[in-house]
Coordinates of C-alpha atoms in Angstrom, one line a residue:
M1 CA 93.8 127.9 103.0
Q2 CA 95.2 131.2 104.2
L3 CA 98.5 132.9 103.5
V4 CA 100.1 134.2 106.7
S5 CA 103.3 135.8 107.9
I6 CA 105.0 133.4 110.3
T7 CA 107.9 133.5 112.7
L8 CA 111.2 131.9 112.0
E9 CA 110.5 129.3 114.8
Q10 CA 107.3 128.2 113.1
C11 CA 109.2 127.9 109.8
L12 CA 112.0 125.9 111.4
N13 CA 109.5 123.4 112.8
I14 CA 108.4 122.6 109.3
R15 CA 111.8 122.9 107.6
H16 CA 113.3 120.4 110.0
T17 CA 110.4 117.9 109.8
V18 CA 110.3 117.9 106.0
L19 CA 113.7 118.8 104.6
W20 CA 116.3 117.6 107.1
P21 CA 114.7 115.3 109.7
H22 CA 117.9 113.3 110.2
L23 CA 119.9 116.4 111.1
A24 CA 119.7 118.6 114.2
R25 CA 116.8 121.1 114.2
N26 CA 119.3 124.0 113.9
A27 CA 120.7 122.5 110.7
S28 CA 117.6 123.9 109.1
R29 CA 118.6 127.5 110.0
V30 CA 120.4 129.5 107.3
E31 CA 122.4 132.7 107.2
G32 CA 120.1 135.6 106.9
D33 CA 117.1 133.9 108.5
D34 CA 116.7 136.7 111.1
D35 CA 116.3 139.3 108.3
A36 CA 114.1 137.2 106.0
R37 CA 110.3 137.2 105.7
H38 CA 108.7 133.9 106.5
F39 CA 105.4 132.9 105.0
G40 CA 103.1 130.0 105.7
V41 CA 99.8 128.4 104.8
L42 CA 97.3 128.2 107.7
E43 CA 94.8 125.3 107.5
S44 CA 92.5 124.5 110.4
G45 CA 94.7 126.4 112.8
Q46 CA 97.9 124.7 111.7
I47 CA 100.8 125.9 109.6
V48 CA 101.2 123.2 107.0
S49 CA 103.6 124.8 104.4
C50 CA 106.2 127.5 104.6
L51 CA 108.9 129.3 102.7
S52 CA 111.3 132.2 103.3
V53 CA 112.1 135.2 101.2
F54 CA 115.6 136.7 101.4
M55 CA 116.0 140.1 99.8
L56 CA 119.2 140.3 97.6
D57 CA 118.6 144.1 97.0
E58 CA 115.6 146.3 96.7
R59 CA 114.2 144.6 93.6
R60 CA 115.6 141.0 93.7
C61 CA 115.0 138.2 96.2
Q62 CA 115.7 134.6 96.7
I63 CA 113.1 132.0 97.9
R64 CA 114.6 129.4 100.2
K65 CA 113.5 126.5 102.4
F66 CA 110.1 125.8 100.8
A67 CA 108.5 122.9 102.7
T68 CA 105.1 121.3 103.1
L69 CA 104.2 118.8 105.7
Q70 CA 104.1 115.2 104.3
T71 CA 100.5 114.8 105.3
H72 CA 99.5 117.9 103.3
Q73 CA 101.6 117.3 100.1
Q74 CA 99.9 116.9 96.7
Q75 CA 96.9 118.8 97.9
G76 CA 97.6 122.3 96.5
Y77 CA 99.1 123.9 99.6
G78 CA 102.5 124.4 98.0
R79 CA 101.0 125.8 94.8
F80 CA 98.8 128.2 96.8
L81 CA 101.8 129.3 98.9
L82 CA 104.1 130.0 96.0
Q83 CA 101.5 131.7 93.9
S84 CA 100.4 133.9 96.9
V85 CA 104.0 134.8 97.8
L86 CA 104.8 135.7 94.1
E87 CA 101.8 138.0 94.1
T88 CA 102.9 139.6 97.4
L89 CA 106.4 140.2 95.9
V90 CA 104.9 141.9 92.8
Q91 CA 102.9 144.2 95.1
A92 CA 106.1 145.0 97.0
G93 CA 107.8 146.0 93.8
V94 CA 110.1 143.0 93.5
E95 CA 111.1 142.4 89.9
F96 CA 113.2 139.2 90.0
V97 CA 113.2 136.1 92.1
Q98 CA 115.6 133.1 92.2
L99 CA 115.7 129.9 94.1
D100 CA 117.7 126.7 94.3
A101 CA 115.3 123.9 93.5
R102 CA 115.8 120.3 94.3
T103 CA 116.0 118.8 90.9
S104 CA 113.1 116.5 91.8
A105 CA 111.0 119.6 92.2
A106 CA 112.2 121.6 89.1
A107 CA 109.1 120.8 87.1
F108 CA 106.9 122.2 89.9
Y109 CA 108.7 125.6 89.7
A110 CA 108.7 125.5 85.9
R111 CA 104.9 125.6 86.0
F112 CA 105.3 129.0 87.7
G113 CA 107.6 130.3 85.0
F114 CA 110.9 129.6 86.6
I115 CA 113.7 128.7 84.2
A116 CA 116.8 126.6 85.1
Q117 CA 120.1 128.5 85.1
G118 CA 123.4 126.7 84.8
E119 CA 124.3 123.2 85.9
P120 CA 122.9 121.1 88.8
F121 CA 124.9 121.1 92.0
Y122 CA 124.8 119.4 95.4
K123 CA 124.1 120.6 98.9
K124 CA 124.1 118.1 101.7
E125 CA 124.2 115.3 99.2
V126 CA 121.0 116.5 97.5
Q127 CA 121.0 117.7 93.8
Y128 CA 119.8 121.2 93.1
I129 CA 119.4 123.5 90.1
R130 CA 119.3 127.3 90.3
M131 CA 116.1 128.7 88.8
S132 CA 114.8 132.2 88.3
R133 CA 112.1 134.4 86.7
G134 CA 111.1 138.0 86.4
L135 CA 108.0 139.3 88.0

């Protein structure tokens, strides 16, 4: 497993396949993608997991569009990616990170110290909860 910076196009491939396969590929694109940093896990020459970091200001960011290929889920790739990116953010001087977690994944983020904020809400008929933590 290796953490790598990836292109938006590489990230879109995984986002579309995992998060919104029933929608057009461009539905996986979000505002700010062109300015975000995209990270992936490289395994045997293939990107198998990705997430994007959107800076809110110099010290705060939001993680969005975290996805791992179905064939590589439950094998530690997501844990490795999130932990590695959090370490990278600390080294860059980021002090606060937030994300909108699918409620089905909230326990995963809680293991990394993320705390739920507010009430659940819906995006594209999927329930989410805002979570955040200091770094």
